[in-house]
Short mmCIF file of C-alpha atoms in Angstrom, two decimals:
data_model
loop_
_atom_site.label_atom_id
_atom_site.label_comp_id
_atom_site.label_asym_id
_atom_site.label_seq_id
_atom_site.Cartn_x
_atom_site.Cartn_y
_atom_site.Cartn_z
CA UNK A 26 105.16 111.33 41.14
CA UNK A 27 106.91 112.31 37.99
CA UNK A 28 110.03 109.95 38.69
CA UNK A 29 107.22 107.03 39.74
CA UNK A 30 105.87 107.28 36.30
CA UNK A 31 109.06 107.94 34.38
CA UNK A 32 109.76 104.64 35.75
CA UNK A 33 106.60 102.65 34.53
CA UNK A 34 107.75 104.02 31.01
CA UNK A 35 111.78 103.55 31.19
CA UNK A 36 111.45 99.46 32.55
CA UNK A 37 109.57 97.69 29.52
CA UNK A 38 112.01 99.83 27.24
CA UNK A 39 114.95 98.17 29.06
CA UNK A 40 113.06 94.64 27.55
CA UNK A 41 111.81 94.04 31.12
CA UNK A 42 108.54 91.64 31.08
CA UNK A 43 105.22 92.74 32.86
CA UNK A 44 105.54 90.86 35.86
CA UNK A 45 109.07 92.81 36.42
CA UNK A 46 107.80 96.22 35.96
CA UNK A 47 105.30 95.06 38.30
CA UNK A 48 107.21 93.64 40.85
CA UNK A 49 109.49 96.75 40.60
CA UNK A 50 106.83 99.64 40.87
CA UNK A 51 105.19 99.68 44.25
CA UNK A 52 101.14 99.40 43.92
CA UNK A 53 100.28 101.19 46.88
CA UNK A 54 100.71 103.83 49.57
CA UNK A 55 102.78 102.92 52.54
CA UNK A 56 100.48 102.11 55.64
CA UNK A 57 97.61 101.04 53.28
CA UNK A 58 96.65 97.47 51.98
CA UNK A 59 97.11 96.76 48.66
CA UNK A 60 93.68 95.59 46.74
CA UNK A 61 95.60 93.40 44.06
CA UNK A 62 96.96 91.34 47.36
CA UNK A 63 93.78 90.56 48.71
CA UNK A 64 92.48 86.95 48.73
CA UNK A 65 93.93 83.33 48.92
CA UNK A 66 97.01 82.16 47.19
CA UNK A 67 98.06 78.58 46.66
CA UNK A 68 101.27 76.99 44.62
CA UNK A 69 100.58 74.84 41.24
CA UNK A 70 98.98 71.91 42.95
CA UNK A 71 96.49 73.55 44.85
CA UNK A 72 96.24 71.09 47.32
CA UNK A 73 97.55 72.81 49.84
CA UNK A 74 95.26 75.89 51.22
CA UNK A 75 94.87 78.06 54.45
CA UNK A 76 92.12 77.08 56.30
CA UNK A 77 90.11 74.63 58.48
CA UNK A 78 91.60 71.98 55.84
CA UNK A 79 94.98 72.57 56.52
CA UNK A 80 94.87 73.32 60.65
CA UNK A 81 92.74 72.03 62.84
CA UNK A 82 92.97 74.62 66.46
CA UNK A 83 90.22 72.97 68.20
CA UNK A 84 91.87 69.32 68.18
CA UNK A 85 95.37 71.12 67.77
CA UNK A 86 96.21 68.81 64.86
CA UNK A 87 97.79 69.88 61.20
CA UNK A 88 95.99 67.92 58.47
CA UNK A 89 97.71 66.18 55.70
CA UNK A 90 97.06 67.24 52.00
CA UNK A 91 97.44 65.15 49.20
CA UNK A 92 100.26 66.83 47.53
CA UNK A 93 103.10 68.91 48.51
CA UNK A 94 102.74 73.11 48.37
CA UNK A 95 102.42 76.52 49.77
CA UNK A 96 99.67 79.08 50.40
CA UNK A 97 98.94 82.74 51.35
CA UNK A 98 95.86 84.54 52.47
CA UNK A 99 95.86 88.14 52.91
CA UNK A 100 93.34 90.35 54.43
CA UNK A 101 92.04 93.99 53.36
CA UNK A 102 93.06 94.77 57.17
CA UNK A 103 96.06 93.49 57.64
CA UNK A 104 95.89 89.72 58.71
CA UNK A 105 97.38 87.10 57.13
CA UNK A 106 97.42 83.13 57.03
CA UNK A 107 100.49 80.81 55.75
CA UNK A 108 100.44 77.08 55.18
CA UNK A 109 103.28 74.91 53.71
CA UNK A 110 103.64 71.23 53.69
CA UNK A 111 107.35 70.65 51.85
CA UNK A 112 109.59 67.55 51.28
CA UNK A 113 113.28 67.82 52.06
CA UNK A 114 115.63 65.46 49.98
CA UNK A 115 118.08 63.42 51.20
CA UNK A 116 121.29 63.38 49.10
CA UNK A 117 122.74 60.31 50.82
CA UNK A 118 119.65 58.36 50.69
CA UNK A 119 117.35 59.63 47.84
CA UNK A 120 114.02 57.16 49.43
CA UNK A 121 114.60 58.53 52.53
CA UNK A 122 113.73 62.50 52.70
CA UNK A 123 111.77 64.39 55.31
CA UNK A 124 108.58 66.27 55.23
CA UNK A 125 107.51 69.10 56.85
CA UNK A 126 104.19 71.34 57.98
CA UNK A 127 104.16 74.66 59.03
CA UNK A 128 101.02 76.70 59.60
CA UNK A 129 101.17 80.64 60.54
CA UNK A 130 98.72 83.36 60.85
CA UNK A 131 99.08 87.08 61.88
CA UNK A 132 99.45 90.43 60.49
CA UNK A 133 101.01 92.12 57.71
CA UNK A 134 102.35 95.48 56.56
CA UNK A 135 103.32 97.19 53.38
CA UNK A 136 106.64 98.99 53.48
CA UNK A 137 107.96 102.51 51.95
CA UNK A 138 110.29 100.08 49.90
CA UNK A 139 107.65 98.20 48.53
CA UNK A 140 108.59 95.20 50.49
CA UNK A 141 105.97 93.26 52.75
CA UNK A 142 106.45 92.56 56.37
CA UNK A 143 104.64 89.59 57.64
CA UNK A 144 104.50 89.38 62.05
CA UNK A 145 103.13 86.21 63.29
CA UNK A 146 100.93 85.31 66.31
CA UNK A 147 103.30 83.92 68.19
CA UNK A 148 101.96 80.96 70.62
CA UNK A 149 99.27 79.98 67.22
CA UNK A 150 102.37 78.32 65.06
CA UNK A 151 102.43 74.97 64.68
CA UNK A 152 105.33 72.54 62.77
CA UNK A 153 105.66 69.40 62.26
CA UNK A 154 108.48 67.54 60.66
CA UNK A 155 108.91 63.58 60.45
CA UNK A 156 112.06 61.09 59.03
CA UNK A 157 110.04 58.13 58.76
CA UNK A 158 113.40 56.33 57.71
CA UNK A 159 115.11 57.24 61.06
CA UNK A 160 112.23 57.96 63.63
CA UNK A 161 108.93 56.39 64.18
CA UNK A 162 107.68 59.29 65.94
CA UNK A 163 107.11 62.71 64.69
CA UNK A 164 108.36 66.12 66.12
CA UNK A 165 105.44 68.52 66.72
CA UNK A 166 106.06 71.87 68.04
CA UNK A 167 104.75 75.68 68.66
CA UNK A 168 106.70 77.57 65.50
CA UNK A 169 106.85 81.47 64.86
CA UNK A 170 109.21 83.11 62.47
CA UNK A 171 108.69 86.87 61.05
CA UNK A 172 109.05 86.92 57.02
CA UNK A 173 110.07 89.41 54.56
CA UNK A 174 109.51 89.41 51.17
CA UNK A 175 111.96 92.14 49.72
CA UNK A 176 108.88 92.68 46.79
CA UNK A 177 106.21 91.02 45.13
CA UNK A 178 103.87 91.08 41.56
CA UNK A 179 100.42 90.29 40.65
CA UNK A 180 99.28 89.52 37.56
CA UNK A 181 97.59 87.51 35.15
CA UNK A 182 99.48 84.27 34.43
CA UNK A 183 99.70 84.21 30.67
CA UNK A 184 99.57 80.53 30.56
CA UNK A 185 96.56 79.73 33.34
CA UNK A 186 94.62 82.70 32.46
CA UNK A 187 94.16 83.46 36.17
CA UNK A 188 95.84 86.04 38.21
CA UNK A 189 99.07 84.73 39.61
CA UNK A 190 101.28 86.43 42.69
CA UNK A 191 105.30 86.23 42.76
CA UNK A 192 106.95 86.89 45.95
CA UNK A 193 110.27 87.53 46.39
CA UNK A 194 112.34 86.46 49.83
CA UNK A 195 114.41 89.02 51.51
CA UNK A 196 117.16 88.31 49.14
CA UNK A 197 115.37 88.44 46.03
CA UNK A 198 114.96 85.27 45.98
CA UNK A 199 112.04 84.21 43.66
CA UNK A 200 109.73 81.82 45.33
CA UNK A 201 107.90 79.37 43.65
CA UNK A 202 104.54 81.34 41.73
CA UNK A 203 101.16 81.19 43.50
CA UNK A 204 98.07 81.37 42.61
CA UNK A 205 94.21 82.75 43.06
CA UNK A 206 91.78 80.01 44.55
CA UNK A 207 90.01 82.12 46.98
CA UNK A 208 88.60 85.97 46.93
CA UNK A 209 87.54 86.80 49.75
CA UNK A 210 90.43 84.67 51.37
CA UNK A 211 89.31 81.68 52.87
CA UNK A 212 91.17 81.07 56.23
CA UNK A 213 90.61 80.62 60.17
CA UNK A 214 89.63 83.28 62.92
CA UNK A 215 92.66 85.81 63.12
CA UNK A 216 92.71 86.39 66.55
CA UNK A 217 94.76 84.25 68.75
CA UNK A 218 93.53 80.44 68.68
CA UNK A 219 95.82 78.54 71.23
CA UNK A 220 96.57 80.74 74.02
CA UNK A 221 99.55 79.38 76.71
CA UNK A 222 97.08 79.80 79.54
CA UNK A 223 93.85 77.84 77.59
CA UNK A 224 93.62 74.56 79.39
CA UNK A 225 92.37 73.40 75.89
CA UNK A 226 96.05 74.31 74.33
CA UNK A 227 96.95 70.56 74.17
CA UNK A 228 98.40 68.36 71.53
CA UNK A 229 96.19 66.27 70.31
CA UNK A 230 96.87 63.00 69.23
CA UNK A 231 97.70 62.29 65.49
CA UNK A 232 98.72 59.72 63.12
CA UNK A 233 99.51 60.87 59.42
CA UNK A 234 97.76 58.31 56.83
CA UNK A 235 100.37 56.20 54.94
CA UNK A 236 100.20 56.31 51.68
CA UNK A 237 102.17 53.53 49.04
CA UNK A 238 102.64 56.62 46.88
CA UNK A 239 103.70 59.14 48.81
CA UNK A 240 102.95 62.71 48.28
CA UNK A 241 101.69 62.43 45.16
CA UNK A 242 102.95 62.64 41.77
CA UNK A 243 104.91 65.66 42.53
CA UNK A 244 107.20 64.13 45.32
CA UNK A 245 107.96 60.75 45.71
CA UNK A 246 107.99 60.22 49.68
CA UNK A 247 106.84 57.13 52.08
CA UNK A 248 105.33 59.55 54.66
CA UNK A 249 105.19 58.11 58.03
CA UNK A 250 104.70 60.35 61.05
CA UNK A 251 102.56 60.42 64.56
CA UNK A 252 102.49 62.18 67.73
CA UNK A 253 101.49 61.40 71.18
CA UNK A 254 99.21 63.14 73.64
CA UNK A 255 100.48 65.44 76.27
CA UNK A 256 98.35 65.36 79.20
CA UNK A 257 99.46 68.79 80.84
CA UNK A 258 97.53 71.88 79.76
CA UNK A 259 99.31 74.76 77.30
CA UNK A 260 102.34 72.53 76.30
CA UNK A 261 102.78 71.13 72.47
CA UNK A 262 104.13 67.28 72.58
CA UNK A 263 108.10 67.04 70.86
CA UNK A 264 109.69 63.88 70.32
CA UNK A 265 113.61 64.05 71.45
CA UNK A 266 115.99 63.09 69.06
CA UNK A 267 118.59 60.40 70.56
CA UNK A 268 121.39 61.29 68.43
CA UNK A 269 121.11 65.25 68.53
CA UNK A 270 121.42 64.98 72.30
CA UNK A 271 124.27 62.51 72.16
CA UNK A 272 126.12 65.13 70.01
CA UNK A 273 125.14 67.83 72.11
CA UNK A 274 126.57 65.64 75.19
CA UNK A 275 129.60 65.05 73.57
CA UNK A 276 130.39 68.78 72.86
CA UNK A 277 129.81 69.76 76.38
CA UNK A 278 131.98 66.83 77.35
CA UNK A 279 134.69 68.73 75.19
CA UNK A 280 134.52 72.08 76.31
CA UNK A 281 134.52 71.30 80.00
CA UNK A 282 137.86 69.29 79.59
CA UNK A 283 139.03 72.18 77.20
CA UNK A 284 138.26 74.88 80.64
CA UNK A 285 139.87 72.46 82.96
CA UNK A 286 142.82 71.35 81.49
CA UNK A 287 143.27 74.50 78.88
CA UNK A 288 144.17 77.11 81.81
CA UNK A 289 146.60 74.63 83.36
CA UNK A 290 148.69 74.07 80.65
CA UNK A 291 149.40 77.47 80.55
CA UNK A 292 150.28 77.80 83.95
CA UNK A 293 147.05 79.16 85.63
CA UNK A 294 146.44 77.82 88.91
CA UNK A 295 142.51 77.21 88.95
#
């Protein structure tokens, strides 16, 4: 206890802001739920939010915000909800990027280390990713992936006036700052949504508006995405992509010739 507060003294000597001290003193007991963490988060734009607006489980369809961004709910017992909707440029091609949505929910930990341990729900993910300048169709799919955020801060954003969160990825990392929109945290049932053996598991049908714009003012991208209907209960509808599987044929094409002709060259009867 004495080195824990020894610590809160030494770090804003050392010319380290508020958020760092912060983000570098744990603010609660391992096992427990910390209070400051509580609520709904969303990035800048607060267009994207967890929630009925952002995933839709009883049609199975993710719902297109206006703008690009990121959000966070977190529960006083240990649930959690994710949504992102992102933009990925394309060097080559700078009108021609990608966009993505991923939606997550499950349950969450707080570490010894101070770090937070996020485990998702496995079957409830849900991603979908378009190139509208390559692919007419969309790829929708089931999506899990565990996070860790290595620490995190909460605060009051001196610019906003509003309390703000910083996470950190499992390499430090700083992601992008979020923000308070919701206490208590607005977000969808936390139990499982879309079993594998629900006969009402099913992709729906969807067709992403077009919009002249874009995303927004924030990223410049001609969305274009949709996704067809797959008849057969408990299975999530993917689009394959021609060239991926050309590649993949030609690499099997390789190694096979490498095994067959590779051992005779050096002599090895087969």
């Amino acid at each position: 206890m004495l080195l824990y507060y020894s610590l809160a003294a030494a770090l804003p000597l050392l010319g380290l802001s508020n958020a760092q001290v912060a983000s570098a003193i744990p603010s609660a007991i391992p096992g427990t739920y910390p209070t400051d963490l509580i609520g709904t988060w969303a990035s800048k734009s607060k267009s994207v939010v967890t929630g009925p607006g952002f995933y839709d489980p009883l049609n199975d369809e993710l719902v297109e915000p206006d703008l690009t961004g990121i959000s966070y709910s977190f529960t006083s017992d240990g649930h959690y909800e994710e949504a992102y909707y992102r933009a990925i440029s394309n060097p080559t091609d700078p009108n021609c990027p990608s966009g993505i949505m991923q939606w997550q929910h499950g349950s969450w930990i707080f570490n010894a280390n101070g770090s937070l341990s996020l485990t998702p729900i496995e079957v409830d993910g849900r991603q979908l990713t378009s190139e509208p300048c390559n692919y007419d169709s969309s790829l929708y799919i089931r999506y899990n992936q565990t996070e860790l955020f290595k620490q995190y801060s909460v605060y009051t954003d001196e610019y906003h006036n509003v309390p703000r969160l910083d996470l950190y990825m499992f390499d430090g990392t700083p992601m992008q700052p979020l923000y308070l929109v919701f206490s208590p945290p607005q977000m969808l049932p936390t139990t499982t949504l879309n079993p594998m053996t629900s006969a009402s598991a099913t992709a729906g049908a969807q067709k992403l508006k077009k919009r002249n714009g874009g995303f927004g003012a924030e990223v410049p991208l001609n969305w274009k995405a949709s996704l067809e209907a797959n008849q057969e209960a408990g299975k999530v509808v993917q689009t394959i992509n021609a060239d991926r599987l050309w590649w993949v044929g030609l690499g099997m094409t390789g190694i096979g010739g490498l095994l067959f002709f590779g051992p005779r060259r050096m002599g090895i009867q087969i």
